[in-house]
Amino acid sequence: SQTIHQWPATLVQPVGSPLSLECTVEGTSNPNLYWYRQAAGRGLQLLFYSVGIGQISSEVPQNLSASRPQDRQFILSSKKLLLSDSGFYLCAWRPKRISYNEQFFGPGTRLTVL
Amino acid sequence: LAKTTQPISMDSYEGQEVNITCSHNNIATNDYITWYQQFPSQGPRFIIQGYKTKVTNEVASLFIPADRKSSTLSLPRVSLSDTAVYYCLVVGNQGGKLIFGQGTELSVKP
C-alpha cells in the first residue's frame, strides 16, 4: 500500500531563517507531487506541483521554492522566512491515471514564523 | 478553470441527511466534479467523484443534473464525526491540479 510522510510535524522558526520541509511517498512510482499551504481558516492554496524528477511548476510567486531530487521525494524550501509564511503545509501525491482525480495528502507540517 | 461556489457553513443534527450544493456554471466538457472532506489539522480526504447523473459509494452520493452546472453531495444519516469542511472541486485535464475554494463547514450537533 502507498503511504506519504511529511516532517517535521510542527516547526517554529524566526523571521529570516531558512526552511526545509520534506515529503516522501512509498509504494508507488512516478507520482505527481504537490505542495499546498493552508492559512488560518479554510482554503488550500496550491504552491507547487511536479510531474517528474527535476520538473517543478510554481503556482504563485513567493519566497518559497520546491525541488524533486528523487522520484518520490519532494522538498519545500525558503532562504528567508517571512511572517506570512506561517501556515499548515500539506504534501500530496496522485497517480498518473487519466480521469483519476484522487489526491492523497500527508499529515501536514504546522509552521509558525515568529 | 471552473470556479465553484458553495455555502460557507451548514448545521445539522445527528441522524439527518445533509445535502451540500455546489454551483460550477463554467464547467468544461472534460471536467469531473470531485468532493473532499477535511478534519482540523489533517489533510483533505477524497470522498467521491462524478461526471454526470448519480454516483454512490459507501460514504456519500453525488447528484449531477444534466447541464452539470451544479452538483449536490448527499451524506445520509450524519453523525458527530461528520463534522468537517467539505470542498467541491472541478477537475479537468490540468496536470492534476486541484483548486480548493473555501469549502462548506458542516457542524453536526447531537
Short mmCIF file of C-alpha atoms in Angstrom, two decimals, chain B:
data_model
loop_
_atom_site.label_atom_id
_atom_site.label_comp_id
_atom_site.label_asym_id
_atom_site.label_seq_id
_atom_site.Cartn_x
_atom_site.Cartn_y
_atom_site.Cartn_z
CA LEU B 1 -10.50 26.79 -14.51
CA ALA B 2 -14.10 26.39 -13.47
CA LYS B 3 -14.88 28.23 -10.25
CA THR B 4 -17.10 26.67 -7.62
CA THR B 5 -19.50 28.29 -5.19
CA GLN B 6 -20.82 26.54 -2.09
CA PRO B 7 -22.32 27.66 1.22
CA ILE B 8 -19.82 28.77 3.84
CA SER B 9 -21.41 26.76 6.61
CA MET B 10 -24.26 24.37 7.42
CA ASP B 11 -25.69 22.97 10.62
CA SER B 12 -27.33 19.61 11.07
CA TYR B 13 -28.31 17.09 13.72
CA GLU B 14 -27.27 13.51 14.14
CA GLY B 15 -29.25 11.10 12.02
CA GLN B 16 -30.32 13.66 9.44
CA GLU B 17 -29.49 13.60 5.76
CA VAL B 18 -27.31 16.51 4.71
CA ASN B 19 -27.21 17.91 1.19
CA ILE B 20 -24.48 20.35 0.21
CA THR B 21 -24.93 22.01 -3.14
CA CYS B 22 -22.14 23.42 -5.24
CA SER B 23 -22.51 25.55 -8.35
CA HIS B 24 -19.98 25.44 -11.17
CA ASN B 25 -21.51 27.36 -14.05
CA ASN B 26 -18.37 27.34 -16.19
CA ILE B 27 -17.65 23.64 -16.04
CA ALA B 28 -15.94 22.32 -19.16
CA THR B 29 -16.77 19.19 -21.10
CA ASN B 30 -13.76 17.30 -19.79
CA ASP B 31 -14.17 18.35 -16.15
CA TYR B 32 -15.07 15.99 -13.34
CA ILE B 33 -16.73 17.01 -10.09
CA THR B 34 -14.86 15.90 -7.00
CA TRP B 35 -15.57 16.28 -3.30
CA TYR B 36 -13.10 16.22 -0.43
CA GLN B 37 -13.54 16.19 3.35
CA GLN B 38 -11.12 17.80 5.79
CA PHE B 39 -10.93 17.46 9.56
CA PRO B 40 -8.99 20.02 11.61
CA SER B 41 -5.20 19.68 11.39
CA GLN B 42 -5.45 16.92 8.79
CA GLY B 43 -5.09 16.82 5.04
CA PRO B 44 -8.23 16.60 2.90
CA ARG B 45 -9.60 13.17 2.07
CA PHE B 46 -11.26 12.22 -1.20
CA ILE B 47 -14.94 11.39 -0.82
CA ILE B 48 -16.47 10.96 -4.23
CA GLN B 49 -16.17 11.92 -7.89
CA GLY B 50 -18.67 12.07 -10.71
CA TYR B 51 -19.18 13.25 -14.25
CA LYS B 52 -22.96 13.15 -14.67
CA THR B 53 -26.17 11.71 -13.19
CA LYS B 54 -25.67 9.95 -9.86
CA VAL B 55 -22.74 8.30 -8.17
CA THR B 56 -22.93 6.46 -4.87
CA ASN B 57 -20.30 4.91 -2.65
CA GLU B 58 -20.16 3.72 0.94
CA VAL B 59 -19.76 7.26 2.23
CA ALA B 60 -21.94 9.55 0.13
CA SER B 61 -23.95 10.13 -3.00
CA LEU B 62 -23.29 12.73 -5.65
CA PHE B 63 -26.12 14.08 -7.78
CA ILE B 64 -25.29 15.91 -11.00
CA PRO B 65 -28.05 17.33 -13.24
CA ALA B 66 -27.91 17.07 -16.99
CA ASP B 67 -26.48 20.56 -17.50
CA ARG B 68 -23.69 19.80 -14.95
CA LYS B 69 -23.71 23.40 -13.73
CA SER B 70 -24.25 22.27 -10.17
CA SER B 71 -23.85 19.21 -8.02
CA THR B 72 -25.13 18.03 -4.66
CA LEU B 73 -23.21 15.97 -2.15
CA SER B 74 -25.57 13.92 -0.01
CA LEU B 75 -24.47 12.49 3.33
CA PRO B 76 -27.01 10.02 4.72
CA ARG B 77 -27.70 9.94 8.45
CA VAL B 78 -24.81 12.10 9.59
CA SER B 79 -23.06 11.58 12.89
CA LEU B 80 -20.95 13.88 15.06
CA SER B 81 -17.84 12.54 13.33
CA ASP B 82 -19.04 14.00 10.03
CA THR B 83 -18.33 17.49 11.37
CA ALA B 84 -15.73 18.76 8.91
CA VAL B 85 -15.13 21.08 5.98
CA TYR B 86 -16.36 19.78 2.63
CA TYR B 87 -14.78 21.00 -0.58
CA CYS B 88 -16.30 20.86 -4.03
CA LEU B 89 -13.78 20.89 -6.85
CA VAL B 90 -13.99 20.78 -10.61
CA VAL B 91 -11.03 18.91 -12.03
CA GLY B 92 -10.08 18.60 -15.64
CA ASN B 93 -7.05 17.85 -17.70
CA GLN B 94 -4.90 20.38 -15.89
CA GLY B 95 -1.98 18.26 -14.81
CA GLY B 96 -3.98 17.00 -11.87
CA LYS B 97 -4.09 20.36 -10.14
CA LEU B 98 -6.79 20.72 -7.51
CA ILE B 99 -8.08 24.23 -6.85
CA PHE B 100 -9.65 24.36 -3.41
CA GLY B 101 -12.15 27.06 -2.53
CA GLN B 102 -13.27 27.93 0.98
CA GLY B 103 -15.43 24.85 1.35
CA THR B 104 -18.52 24.30 3.48
CA GLU B 105 -18.07 23.90 7.20
CA LEU B 106 -20.59 21.29 8.33
CA SER B 107 -21.40 21.19 12.02
CA VAL B 108 -23.32 18.16 13.25
CA LYS B 109 -24.98 18.57 16.64
CA PRO B 110 -26.32 15.91 18.99
#
